[in-house]
């Protein structure tokens, strides 16, 4: 791997991968030494003590500091002795990392229950709903410009647009979003589910595209997106009996259950490699709309 032009999230993701590799996947000694020499200086260059980091990153910081102290990062060479000490020291953090993973899975399970409850309440209330799923992410060729601060700002803007319920967000009756970080490429992204009143909105493929284009505009061209609601995707899901996006009818139990399954994807407890490795103070990684019964009385069903 070339370590040139690595962005902040990708550097941190690679540190996470290194730590997990040493502790759980039996990465070779030589590979560990190579990764340390490639990642230590870039990480120290982008380290920000105003951010929160996952336990794997804390383990890396504490382990390396105990070995090289406050030596300038550009002077540090991870030779055989330092690498072995790093491996030995890192092992003392294994329990903390496992505990964080258990806590994350529990929280994801709670989020999943809450989201499933929202979807079932909405499908009980409306005769038909339009489910639109869009993945909001960043183009690979420009991802080195992206920081966690920028991602947070972009997400605030898209959530504000959703709350305003104008343009492509008009007639949204429910929504949920989940922030993740790729386990392989470290890319920051958001899974966004929008649930429209099916009596007011159709053309889900168009809406997914419009939402993606809003994201591109918000990010100043850095962003890209994946629209799950294309005809091709829906046809594939339909062949498998798994179509849970597009128009979902209350009187079709299979459609409703598939829609619940789609929503559950946002909060799968077994996607622990996708959790954020760094975040801002107070930054939420999951959110959903509330189900307000009072104002829904007498709505068009």
XYZ file of C-alpha atoms in Angstrom:
301
model
C 0.000 0.000 0.000
C 1.172 3.512 -0.791
C 0.842 5.841 2.172
C 0.865 8.994 0.050
C -2.328 11.064 0.041
C -4.025 8.992 2.720
C -6.866 10.961 4.239
C -7.578 11.267 7.947
C -10.326 8.583 8.079
C -8.315 6.137 5.966
C -5.195 6.475 8.117
C -7.251 5.794 11.232
C -9.008 2.850 9.548
C -5.640 1.337 8.665
C -4.472 1.721 12.260
C -7.638 -0.075 13.383
C -6.970 -2.842 10.870
C -3.354 -3.182 12.045
C -4.325 -3.444 15.715
C -7.056 -5.983 15.024
C -4.709 -7.889 12.750
C -2.080 -8.195 15.472
C -4.558 -9.120 18.214
C -7.074 -11.297 16.411
C -5.857 -12.282 12.935
C -2.230 -13.318 13.526
C -0.670 -10.834 11.108
C 2.980 -11.706 10.501
C 5.788 -9.946 12.336
C 7.262 -8.517 9.138
C 3.910 -7.189 7.994
C 3.377 -5.570 11.390
C 6.777 -3.885 11.186
C 6.062 -2.687 7.653
C 2.688 -1.253 8.672
C 4.165 0.490 11.710
C 6.820 2.183 9.594
C 4.242 3.198 7.014
C 1.486 4.413 9.323
C 3.071 5.814 12.475
C 4.233 9.156 11.081
C 1.085 9.807 8.961
C -1.061 9.072 12.012
C 0.923 11.375 14.279
C 0.657 14.090 11.619
C -3.150 13.956 11.613
C -3.723 13.100 15.273
C -6.176 15.499 16.917
C -6.676 15.239 20.671
C -9.989 17.064 20.283
C -11.512 13.991 18.617
C -12.745 10.740 20.099
C -11.168 7.498 18.902
C -12.121 3.843 19.133
C -10.376 1.540 21.606
C -8.171 0.128 18.848
C -6.798 3.593 18.153
C -6.272 4.297 21.855
C -4.419 0.998 22.112
C -2.151 2.055 19.251
C -1.505 5.497 20.742
C -0.721 4.185 24.222
C 1.406 1.284 22.990
C 3.544 3.367 20.647
C 3.942 6.163 23.187
C 5.176 3.714 25.808
C 7.925 2.659 23.395
C 9.059 5.852 21.633
C 7.837 8.471 24.105
C 7.743 11.973 22.658
C 10.389 11.344 19.991
C 9.629 13.238 16.759
C 7.614 10.930 14.525
C 9.900 11.506 11.529
C 12.848 10.141 13.534
C 11.145 6.932 14.645
C 12.127 3.727 12.889
C 10.251 0.610 13.857
C 13.003 -1.984 13.976
C 12.773 -5.567 15.231
C 13.005 -4.654 18.912
C 10.439 -1.836 18.841
C 8.021 -3.920 16.793
C 8.225 -6.822 19.229
C 7.637 -4.485 22.160
C 4.643 -3.017 20.334
C 3.116 -6.468 19.837
C 3.711 -7.407 23.473
C 2.288 -4.139 24.808
C -0.743 -4.215 22.534
C -1.966 -7.500 23.985
C -2.903 -5.786 27.258
C -5.628 -3.812 25.430
C -7.432 -6.813 23.942
C -10.130 -6.946 26.630
C -10.939 -3.234 26.257
C -11.390 -3.648 22.512
C -13.618 -6.693 22.939
C -15.732 -4.868 25.521
C -16.198 -1.910 23.171
C -17.326 -4.301 20.424
C -19.873 -5.922 22.739
C -21.220 -2.504 23.745
C -21.440 -1.424 20.107
C -23.363 -4.557 19.162
C -25.782 -4.021 22.031
C -26.424 -0.418 20.965
C -26.935 -1.507 17.374
C -29.466 -4.067 18.561
C -31.353 -1.386 20.486
C -31.295 0.935 17.462
C -32.584 -1.887 15.302
C -35.530 -2.532 17.629
C -36.402 1.166 17.603
C -36.230 1.423 13.813
C -38.276 -1.732 13.256
C -40.910 -0.326 15.615
C -41.039 2.917 13.607
C -41.444 1.065 10.311
C -44.235 -1.130 11.675
C -46.098 1.881 13.087
C -45.872 3.665 9.746
C -47.008 0.634 7.747
C -49.945 0.256 10.135
C -50.874 3.927 9.682
C -50.577 4.278 5.894
C -52.123 2.093 3.219
C -49.006 2.498 1.090
C -45.550 3.940 1.628
C -42.668 4.602 -0.726
C -39.345 3.323 0.633
C -36.200 4.912 -0.810
C -32.684 3.855 0.184
C -29.580 5.833 -0.783
C -25.960 5.369 0.275
C -24.203 8.725 0.607
C -20.433 8.507 0.308
C -17.349 10.110 -1.250
C -15.613 9.555 -4.562
C -12.411 7.528 -4.187
C -10.356 9.964 -6.241
C -11.217 12.915 -3.980
C -11.554 11.149 -0.626
C -8.198 12.491 0.601
C -9.915 15.869 0.975
C -12.462 14.445 3.420
C -12.148 14.748 7.207
C -14.482 13.682 9.980
C -15.294 17.376 10.531
C -16.282 17.801 6.893
C -18.376 14.639 6.955
C -20.170 15.868 10.066
C -20.908 19.235 8.423
C -22.237 17.551 5.291
C -24.485 15.289 7.357
C -25.878 18.246 9.302
C -26.852 19.894 6.022
C -28.558 16.831 4.576
C -30.479 16.273 7.830
C -31.599 19.895 7.796
C -32.944 19.469 4.271
C -34.819 16.336 5.307
C -36.363 18.160 8.269
C -37.486 21.033 6.034
C -39.412 18.538 3.854
C -38.997 20.491 0.642
C -38.104 19.468 -2.937
C -37.183 15.757 -3.000
C -37.896 15.460 0.732
C -41.499 16.628 0.500
C -44.020 14.146 1.951
C -41.357 12.214 3.899
C -43.226 10.538 6.768
C -40.285 8.745 8.326
C -36.542 8.446 7.931
C -33.427 6.904 9.424
C -29.727 7.320 8.856
C -26.651 5.417 9.996
C -23.045 6.599 9.758
C -20.389 4.007 9.030
C -16.754 3.700 8.057
C -15.619 1.082 5.581
C -13.587 -1.750 7.018
C -11.548 -2.143 3.822
C -11.093 1.352 2.409
C -11.913 3.383 5.515
C -14.450 5.444 3.598
C -16.966 7.462 5.589
C -20.526 6.938 4.385
C -24.169 7.133 5.387
C -27.019 4.705 4.781
C -30.148 6.822 4.395
C -33.700 5.460 4.417
C -36.556 7.770 3.445
C -40.189 6.705 3.819
C -42.688 8.765 1.816
C -46.468 8.879 1.854
C -47.261 6.582 -1.066
C -50.457 8.475 -1.848
C -48.411 11.615 -2.516
C -45.167 10.288 -3.970
C -44.243 7.770 -6.645
C -41.147 7.443 -8.901
C -38.817 6.153 -6.214
C -35.897 5.765 -8.626
C -36.123 9.435 -9.494
C -36.299 10.411 -5.816
C -33.223 8.338 -4.984
C -31.324 10.055 -7.781
C -32.510 13.495 -6.641
C -31.362 12.818 -3.071
C -27.977 11.663 -4.354
C -27.606 14.822 -6.405
C -28.439 16.917 -3.321
C -25.577 15.156 -1.558
C -23.214 15.906 -4.424
C -24.188 19.566 -4.235
C -23.770 19.716 -0.452
C -20.292 18.172 -0.646
C -19.125 20.500 -3.395
C -18.590 17.624 -5.798
C -16.652 15.428 -3.355
C -19.625 13.172 -2.770
C -21.064 10.330 -4.741
C -23.976 8.019 -4.026
C -25.574 4.662 -4.656
C -29.282 4.609 -5.470
C -30.791 1.296 -4.397
C -34.116 2.137 -6.062
C -33.106 1.564 -9.665
C -35.290 -0.666 -11.808
C -32.439 -3.160 -12.157
C -31.919 -3.453 -8.402
C -35.615 -3.804 -7.702
C -35.981 -6.475 -10.357
C -33.159 -8.471 -8.763
C -34.746 -8.186 -5.316
C -38.145 -9.141 -6.717
C -36.767 -12.321 -8.308
C -35.418 -13.334 -4.907
C -38.679 -12.492 -3.152
C -36.854 -9.793 -1.166
C -38.222 -6.569 -2.624
C -38.628 -4.175 0.302
C -38.039 -0.821 -1.404
C -40.277 1.141 -3.718
C -44.028 1.092 -3.075
C -44.931 -0.976 -0.023
C -48.589 -1.827 0.563
C -49.998 -2.406 4.028
C -52.187 -5.269 2.816
C -49.195 -7.167 1.394
C -47.449 -8.914 4.327
C -44.443 -9.975 2.232
C -43.773 -6.400 1.122
C -44.057 -5.149 4.696
C -41.686 -7.790 6.080
C -39.193 -7.097 3.302
C -39.373 -3.379 4.105
C -38.644 -4.175 7.753
C -35.659 -6.257 6.636
C -34.352 -3.376 4.511
C -34.652 -0.975 7.437
C -32.869 -3.441 9.703
C -29.835 -3.339 7.419
C -29.014 0.144 8.757
C -28.421 -1.248 12.229
C -26.992 -4.747 11.877
C -25.080 -5.722 15.042
C -22.756 -7.992 13.045
C -21.293 -5.077 11.032
C -18.820 -4.172 13.772
C -16.022 -3.606 11.251
C -18.125 -0.742 9.868
C -18.286 1.296 13.071
C -16.658 4.727 13.128
C -13.054 4.711 14.313
C -13.033 8.446 15.045
C -15.753 10.981 15.737
C -16.407 14.459 17.051
C -17.623 15.156 20.598
C -21.404 14.758 20.651
C -21.487 13.270 17.153
C -24.341 10.803 16.658
C -23.898 7.789 14.420
C -27.585 6.877 14.107
C -30.824 8.798 14.016
C -34.451 8.288 13.071
C -37.660 10.266 12.947
C -40.236 10.092 15.689
C -43.702 8.680 15.270
C -46.055 11.399 16.442
C -49.540 9.936 16.707
C -51.411 13.174 17.415
C -50.749 14.970 14.137
C -51.308 11.810 12.084
C -54.960 11.468 13.115
C -57.199 12.003 10.172
C -54.379 11.810 7.619
C -54.956 10.556 4.136
C -54.700 6.788 4.357
